[in-house]
PDB file of C-alpha atoms in Angstrom:
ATOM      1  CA  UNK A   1      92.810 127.352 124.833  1.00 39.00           C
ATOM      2  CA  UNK A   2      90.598 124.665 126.145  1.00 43.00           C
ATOM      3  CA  UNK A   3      91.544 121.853 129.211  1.00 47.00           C
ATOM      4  CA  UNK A   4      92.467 118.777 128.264  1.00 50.00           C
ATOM      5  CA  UNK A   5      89.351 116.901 129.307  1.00 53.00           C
ATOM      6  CA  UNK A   6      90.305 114.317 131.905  1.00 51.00           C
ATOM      7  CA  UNK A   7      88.269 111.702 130.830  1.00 55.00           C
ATOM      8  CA  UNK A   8      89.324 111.469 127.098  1.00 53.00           C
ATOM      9  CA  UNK A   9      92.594 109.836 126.025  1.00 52.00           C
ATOM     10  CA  UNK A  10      95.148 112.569 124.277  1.00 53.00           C
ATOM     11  CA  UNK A  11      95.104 110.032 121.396  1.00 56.00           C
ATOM     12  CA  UNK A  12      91.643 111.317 120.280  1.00 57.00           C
ATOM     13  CA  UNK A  13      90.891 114.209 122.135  1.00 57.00           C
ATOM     14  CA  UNK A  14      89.922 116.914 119.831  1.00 67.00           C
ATOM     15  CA  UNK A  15      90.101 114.431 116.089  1.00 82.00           C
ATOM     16  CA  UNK A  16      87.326 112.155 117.125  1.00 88.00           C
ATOM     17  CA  UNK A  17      84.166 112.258 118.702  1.00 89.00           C
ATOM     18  CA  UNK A  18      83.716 108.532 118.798  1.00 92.00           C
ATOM     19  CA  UNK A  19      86.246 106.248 118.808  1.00 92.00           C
ATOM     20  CA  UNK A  20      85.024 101.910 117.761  1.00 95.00           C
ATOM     21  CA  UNK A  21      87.099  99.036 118.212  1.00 94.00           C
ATOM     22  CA  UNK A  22      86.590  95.757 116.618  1.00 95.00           C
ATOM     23  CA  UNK A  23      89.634  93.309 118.305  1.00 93.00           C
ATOM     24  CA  UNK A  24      88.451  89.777 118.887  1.00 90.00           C
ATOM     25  CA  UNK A  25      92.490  90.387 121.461  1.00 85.00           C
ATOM     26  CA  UNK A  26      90.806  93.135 123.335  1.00 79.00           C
ATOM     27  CA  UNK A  27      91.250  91.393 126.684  1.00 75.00           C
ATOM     28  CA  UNK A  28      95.287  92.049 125.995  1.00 77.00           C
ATOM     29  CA  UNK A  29      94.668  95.975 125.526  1.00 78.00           C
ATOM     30  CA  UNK A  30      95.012  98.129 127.664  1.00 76.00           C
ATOM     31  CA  UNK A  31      91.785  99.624 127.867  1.00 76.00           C
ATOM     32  CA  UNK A  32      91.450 101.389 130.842  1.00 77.00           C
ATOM     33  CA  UNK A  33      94.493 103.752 129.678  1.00 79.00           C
ATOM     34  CA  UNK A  34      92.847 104.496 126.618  1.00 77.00           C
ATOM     35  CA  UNK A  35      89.331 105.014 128.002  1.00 79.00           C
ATOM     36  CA  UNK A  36      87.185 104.174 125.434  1.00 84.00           C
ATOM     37  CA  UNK A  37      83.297 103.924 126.116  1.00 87.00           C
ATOM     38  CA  UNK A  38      82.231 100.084 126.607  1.00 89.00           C
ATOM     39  CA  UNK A  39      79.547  99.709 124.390  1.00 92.00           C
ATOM     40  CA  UNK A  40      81.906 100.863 121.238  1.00 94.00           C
ATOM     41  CA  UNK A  41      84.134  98.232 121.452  1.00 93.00           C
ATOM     42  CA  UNK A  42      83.496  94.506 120.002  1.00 95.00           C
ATOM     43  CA  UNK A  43      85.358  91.290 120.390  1.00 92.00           C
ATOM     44  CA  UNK A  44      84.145  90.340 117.073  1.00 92.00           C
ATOM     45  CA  UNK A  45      84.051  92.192 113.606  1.00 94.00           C
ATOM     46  CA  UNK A  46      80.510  91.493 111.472  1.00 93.00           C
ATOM     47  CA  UNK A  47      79.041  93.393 108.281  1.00 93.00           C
ATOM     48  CA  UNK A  48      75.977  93.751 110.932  1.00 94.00           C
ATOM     49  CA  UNK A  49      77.505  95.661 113.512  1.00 95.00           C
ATOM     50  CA  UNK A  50      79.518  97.769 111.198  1.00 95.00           C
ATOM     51  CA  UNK A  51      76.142  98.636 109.330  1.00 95.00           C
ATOM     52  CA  UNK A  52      74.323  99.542 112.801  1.00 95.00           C
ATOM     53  CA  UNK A  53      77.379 101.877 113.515  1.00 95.00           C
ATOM     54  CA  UNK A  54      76.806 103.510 109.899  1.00 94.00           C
ATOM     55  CA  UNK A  55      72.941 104.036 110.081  1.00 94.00           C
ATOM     56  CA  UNK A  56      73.071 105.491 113.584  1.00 94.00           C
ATOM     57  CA  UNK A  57      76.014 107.752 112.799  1.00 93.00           C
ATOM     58  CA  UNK A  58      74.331 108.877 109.526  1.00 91.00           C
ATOM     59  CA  UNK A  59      71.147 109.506 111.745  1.00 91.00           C
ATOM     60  CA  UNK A  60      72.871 111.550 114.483  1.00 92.00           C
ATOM     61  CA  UNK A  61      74.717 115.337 113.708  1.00 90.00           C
ATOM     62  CA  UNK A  62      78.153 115.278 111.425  1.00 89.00           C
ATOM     63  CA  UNK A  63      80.877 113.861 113.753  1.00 88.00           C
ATOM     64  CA  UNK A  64      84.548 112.981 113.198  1.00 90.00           C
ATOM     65  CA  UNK A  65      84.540 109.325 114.095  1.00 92.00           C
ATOM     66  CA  UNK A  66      87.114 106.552 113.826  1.00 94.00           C
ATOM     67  CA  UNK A  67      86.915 102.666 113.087  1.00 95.00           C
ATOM     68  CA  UNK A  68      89.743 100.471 114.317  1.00 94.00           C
ATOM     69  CA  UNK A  69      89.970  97.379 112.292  1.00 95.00           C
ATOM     70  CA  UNK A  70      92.374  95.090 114.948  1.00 93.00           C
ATOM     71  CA  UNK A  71      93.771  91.549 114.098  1.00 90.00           C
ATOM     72  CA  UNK A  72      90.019  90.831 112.028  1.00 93.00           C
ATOM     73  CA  UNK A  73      91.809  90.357 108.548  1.00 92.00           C
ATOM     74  CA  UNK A  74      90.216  86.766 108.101  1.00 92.00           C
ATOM     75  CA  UNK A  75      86.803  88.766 108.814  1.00 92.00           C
ATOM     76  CA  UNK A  76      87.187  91.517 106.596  1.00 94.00           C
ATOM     77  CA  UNK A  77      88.486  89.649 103.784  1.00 91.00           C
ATOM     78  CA  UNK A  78      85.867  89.612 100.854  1.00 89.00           C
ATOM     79  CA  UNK A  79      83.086  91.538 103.151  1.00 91.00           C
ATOM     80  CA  UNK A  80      80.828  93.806 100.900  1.00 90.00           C
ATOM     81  CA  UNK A  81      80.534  95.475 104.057  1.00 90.00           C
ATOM     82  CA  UNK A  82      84.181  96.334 104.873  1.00 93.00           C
ATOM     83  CA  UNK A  83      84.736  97.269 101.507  1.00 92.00           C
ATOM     84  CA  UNK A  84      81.861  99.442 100.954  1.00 91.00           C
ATOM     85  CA  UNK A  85      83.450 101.394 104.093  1.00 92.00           C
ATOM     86  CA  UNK A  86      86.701 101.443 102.634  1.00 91.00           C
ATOM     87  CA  UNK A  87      85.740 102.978  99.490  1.00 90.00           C
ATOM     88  CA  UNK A  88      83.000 105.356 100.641  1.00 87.00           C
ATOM     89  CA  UNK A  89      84.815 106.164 104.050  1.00 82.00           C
ATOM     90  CA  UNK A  90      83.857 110.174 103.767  1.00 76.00           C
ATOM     91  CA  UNK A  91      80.205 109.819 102.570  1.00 85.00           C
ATOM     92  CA  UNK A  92      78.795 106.994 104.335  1.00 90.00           C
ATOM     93  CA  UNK A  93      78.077 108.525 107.558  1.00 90.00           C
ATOM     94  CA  UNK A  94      77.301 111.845 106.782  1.00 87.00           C
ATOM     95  CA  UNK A  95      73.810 113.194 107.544  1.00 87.00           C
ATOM     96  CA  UNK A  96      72.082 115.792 104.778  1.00 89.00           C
ATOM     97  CA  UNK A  97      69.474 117.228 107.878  1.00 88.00           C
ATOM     98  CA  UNK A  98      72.237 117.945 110.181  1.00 88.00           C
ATOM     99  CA  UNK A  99      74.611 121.200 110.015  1.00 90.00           C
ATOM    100  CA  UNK A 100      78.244 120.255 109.142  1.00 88.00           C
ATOM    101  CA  UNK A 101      80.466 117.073 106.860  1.00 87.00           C
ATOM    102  CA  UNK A 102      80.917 113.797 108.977  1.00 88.00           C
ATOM    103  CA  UNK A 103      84.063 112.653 108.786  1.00 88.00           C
ATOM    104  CA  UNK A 104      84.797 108.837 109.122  1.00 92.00           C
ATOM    105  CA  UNK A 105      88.480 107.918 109.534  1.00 93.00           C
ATOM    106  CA  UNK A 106      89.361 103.764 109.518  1.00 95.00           C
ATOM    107  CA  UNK A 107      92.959 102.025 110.853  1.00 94.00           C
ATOM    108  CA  UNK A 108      93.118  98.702 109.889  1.00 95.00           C
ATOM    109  CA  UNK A 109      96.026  96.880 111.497  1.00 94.00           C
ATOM    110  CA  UNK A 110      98.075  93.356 110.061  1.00 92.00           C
ATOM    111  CA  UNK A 111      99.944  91.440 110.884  1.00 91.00           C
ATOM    112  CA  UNK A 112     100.998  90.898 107.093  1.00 92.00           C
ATOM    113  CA  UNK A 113     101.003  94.099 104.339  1.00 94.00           C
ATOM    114  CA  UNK A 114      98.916  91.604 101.988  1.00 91.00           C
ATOM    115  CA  UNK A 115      96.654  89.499 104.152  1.00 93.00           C
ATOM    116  CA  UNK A 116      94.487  92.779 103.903  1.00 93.00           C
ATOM    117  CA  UNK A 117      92.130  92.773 100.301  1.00 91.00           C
ATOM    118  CA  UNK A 118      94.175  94.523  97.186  1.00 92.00           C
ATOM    119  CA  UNK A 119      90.914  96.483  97.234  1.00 91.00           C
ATOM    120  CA  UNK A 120      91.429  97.759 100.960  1.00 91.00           C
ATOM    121  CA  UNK A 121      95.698  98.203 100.399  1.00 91.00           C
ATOM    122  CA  UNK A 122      94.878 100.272  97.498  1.00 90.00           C
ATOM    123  CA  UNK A 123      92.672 103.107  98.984  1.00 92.00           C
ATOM    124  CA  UNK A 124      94.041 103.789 102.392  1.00 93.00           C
ATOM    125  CA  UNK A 125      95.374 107.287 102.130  1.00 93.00           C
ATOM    126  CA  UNK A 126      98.192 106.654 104.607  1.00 96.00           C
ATOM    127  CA  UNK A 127     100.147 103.136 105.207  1.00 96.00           C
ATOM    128  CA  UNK A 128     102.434 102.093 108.066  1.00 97.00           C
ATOM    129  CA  UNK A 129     104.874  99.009 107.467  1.00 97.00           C
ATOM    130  CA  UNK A 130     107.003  97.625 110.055  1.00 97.00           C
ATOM    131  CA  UNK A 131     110.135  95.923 108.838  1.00 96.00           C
ATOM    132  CA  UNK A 132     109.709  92.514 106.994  1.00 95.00           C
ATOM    133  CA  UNK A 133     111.871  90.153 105.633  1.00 94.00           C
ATOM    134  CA  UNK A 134     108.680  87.967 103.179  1.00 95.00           C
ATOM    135  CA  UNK A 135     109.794  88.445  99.452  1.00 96.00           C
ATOM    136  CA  UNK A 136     106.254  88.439  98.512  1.00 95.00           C
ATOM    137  CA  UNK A 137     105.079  90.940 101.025  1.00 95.00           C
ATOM    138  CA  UNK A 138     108.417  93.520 100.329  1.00 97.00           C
ATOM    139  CA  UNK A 139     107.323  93.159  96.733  1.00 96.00           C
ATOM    140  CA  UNK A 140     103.591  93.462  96.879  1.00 96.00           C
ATOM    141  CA  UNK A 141     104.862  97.186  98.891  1.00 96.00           C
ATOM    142  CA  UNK A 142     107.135  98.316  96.321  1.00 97.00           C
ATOM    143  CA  UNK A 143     104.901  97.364  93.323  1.00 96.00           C
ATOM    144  CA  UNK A 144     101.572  98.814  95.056  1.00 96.00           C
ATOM    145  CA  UNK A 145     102.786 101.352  97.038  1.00 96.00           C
ATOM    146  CA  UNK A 146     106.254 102.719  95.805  1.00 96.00           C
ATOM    147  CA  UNK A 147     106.121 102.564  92.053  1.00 95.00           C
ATOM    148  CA  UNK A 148     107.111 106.149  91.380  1.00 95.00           C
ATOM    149  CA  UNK A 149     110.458 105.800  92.156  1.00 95.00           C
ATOM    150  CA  UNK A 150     113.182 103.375  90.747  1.00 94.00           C
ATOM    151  CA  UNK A 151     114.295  99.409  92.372  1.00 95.00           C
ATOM    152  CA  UNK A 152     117.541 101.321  93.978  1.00 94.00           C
ATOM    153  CA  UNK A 153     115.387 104.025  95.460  1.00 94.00           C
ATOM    154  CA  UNK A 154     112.755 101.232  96.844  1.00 96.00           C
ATOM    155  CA  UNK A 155     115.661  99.597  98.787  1.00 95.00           C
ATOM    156  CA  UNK A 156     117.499 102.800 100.042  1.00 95.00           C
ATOM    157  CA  UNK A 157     114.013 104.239 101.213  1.00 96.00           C
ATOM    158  CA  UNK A 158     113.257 101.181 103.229  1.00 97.00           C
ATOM    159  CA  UNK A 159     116.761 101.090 104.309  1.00 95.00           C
ATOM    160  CA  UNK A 160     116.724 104.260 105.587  1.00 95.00           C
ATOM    161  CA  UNK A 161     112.889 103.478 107.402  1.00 96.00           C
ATOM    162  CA  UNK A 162     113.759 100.480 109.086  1.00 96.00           C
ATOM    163  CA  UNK A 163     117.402 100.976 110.159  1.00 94.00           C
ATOM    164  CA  UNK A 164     116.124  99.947 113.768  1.00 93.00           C
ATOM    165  CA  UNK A 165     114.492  97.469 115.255  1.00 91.00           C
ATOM    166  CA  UNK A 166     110.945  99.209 115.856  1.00 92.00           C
ATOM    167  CA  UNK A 167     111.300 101.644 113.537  1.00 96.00           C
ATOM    168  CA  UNK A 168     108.764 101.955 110.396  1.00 97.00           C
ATOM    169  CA  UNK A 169     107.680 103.480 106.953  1.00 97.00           C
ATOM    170  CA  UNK A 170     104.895 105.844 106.822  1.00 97.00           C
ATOM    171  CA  UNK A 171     103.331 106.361 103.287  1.00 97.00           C
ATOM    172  CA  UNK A 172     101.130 109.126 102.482  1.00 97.00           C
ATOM    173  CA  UNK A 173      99.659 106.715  99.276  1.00 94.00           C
ATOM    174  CA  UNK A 174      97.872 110.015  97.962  1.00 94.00           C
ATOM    175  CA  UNK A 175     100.969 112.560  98.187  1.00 96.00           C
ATOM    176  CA  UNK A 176     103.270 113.105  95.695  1.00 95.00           C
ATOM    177  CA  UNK A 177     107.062 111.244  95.855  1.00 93.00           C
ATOM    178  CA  UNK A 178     108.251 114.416  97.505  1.00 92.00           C
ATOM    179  CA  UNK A 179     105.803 114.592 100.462  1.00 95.00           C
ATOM    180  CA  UNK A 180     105.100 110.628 100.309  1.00 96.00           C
ATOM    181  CA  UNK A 181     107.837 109.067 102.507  1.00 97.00           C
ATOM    182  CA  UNK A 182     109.050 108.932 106.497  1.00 97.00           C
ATOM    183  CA  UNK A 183     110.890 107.357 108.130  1.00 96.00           C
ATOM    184  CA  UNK A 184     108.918 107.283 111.610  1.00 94.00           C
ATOM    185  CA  UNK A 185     107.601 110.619 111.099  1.00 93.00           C
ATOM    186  CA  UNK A 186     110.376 112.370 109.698  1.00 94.00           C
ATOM    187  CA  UNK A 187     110.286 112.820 105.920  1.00 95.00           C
ATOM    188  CA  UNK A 188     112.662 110.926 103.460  1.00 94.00           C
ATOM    189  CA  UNK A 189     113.903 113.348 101.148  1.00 92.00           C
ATOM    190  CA  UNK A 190     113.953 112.069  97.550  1.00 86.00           C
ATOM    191  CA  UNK A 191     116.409 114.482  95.287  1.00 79.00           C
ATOM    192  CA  UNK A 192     118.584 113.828  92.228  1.00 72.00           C
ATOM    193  CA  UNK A 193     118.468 109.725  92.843  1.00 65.00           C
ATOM    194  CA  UNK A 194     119.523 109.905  96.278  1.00 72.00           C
ATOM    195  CA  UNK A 195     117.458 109.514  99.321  1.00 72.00           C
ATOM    196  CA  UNK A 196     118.083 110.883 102.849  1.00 76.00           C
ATOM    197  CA  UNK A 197     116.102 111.546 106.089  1.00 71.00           C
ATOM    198  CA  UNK A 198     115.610 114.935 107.535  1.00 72.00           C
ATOM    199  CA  UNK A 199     115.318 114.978 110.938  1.00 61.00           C
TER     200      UNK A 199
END
């Protein structure tokens, strides 16, 4: 097996090959621990930057790269830029001249489940939702994101996800009911109404 490479935080090492960061707060991360390289990271999300990122990816060989989207929501909201990402995420960088498929993974984080554009919330292939008490967000969730199974099952599931304070709901949106729901990481089991977590 290979070393762990020193240098490279065990977040990333060995999924990405370039990690941007768009956080206007990135003076309150800790950067140094997660050793990201300087000139990725911007204290400002535009449509301009993301598109220099995307042409000089798609110039350079296939990579696995990932985008983090952090407290930008006002600056993302109705960008043709941000959702032309969102929606061609695993063409946009790839290069026909070069050997291999880029891959281009994006986290977008909120502070509110639907601050983010319907248009974004509907094609992110995995979701993460910290406990919330807004009737509007908790419905916008269920309707959006938890339609295939009934109003009882919505409540036990999040029940069962956010039964302490920092735990949290993982959705794999493209999964099927079985495989879609986790409390943390371990999966909610879904079988004859009833819903339970194996851990």
């Amino acid at each position: 097996p290979t070393k762990k490479k020193p240098d490279i935080n065990r977040i990333y090492y060995r999924y990405f090959d370039k990690v941007f960061l768009f956080s206007p707060s990135k003076q309150t991360l800790p950067l140094d621990k997660l050793k990201l390289d300087e000139s990725r990271i911007f204290d400002k999300y535009s449509d301009d930057i993301l598109e220099e990122i995307i042409e000089a990816e798609r110039d350079d060989v296939n990579g696995n790269n990932l985008i983090i989207i952090d407290d930008s929501i006002k600056q993302i909201k109705n960008r043709p830029g941000f959702h032309r990402l969102i929606l061609n995420r695993r063409h946009i960088t790839h290069n026909c001249a070069e050997e291999g498929q880029a891959g281009l993974s994006v986290i977008v984080m909120s502070q509110k489940y639907n601050a983010l554009d319907l248009i974004a919330r509907t094609n992110m292939s995995d979701v993460i939702l910290f406990r919330t008490e807004n009737a509007k967000e908790l419905r916008a969730i269920k309707e959006e994101l938890m339609s295939d199974l009934s109003p009882a099952q919505q409540d036990e599931v999040l029940k069962i996800a956010w039964d302490q304070k920092y735990s949290f709901l993982l959705i794999k949106a493209y999964l099927p009911t079985a495989d879609r729901y986790y409390r943390r990481f371990d999966k909610i089991v879904i079988k004859d109404g009833e819903c339970d977590c194996e851990e």
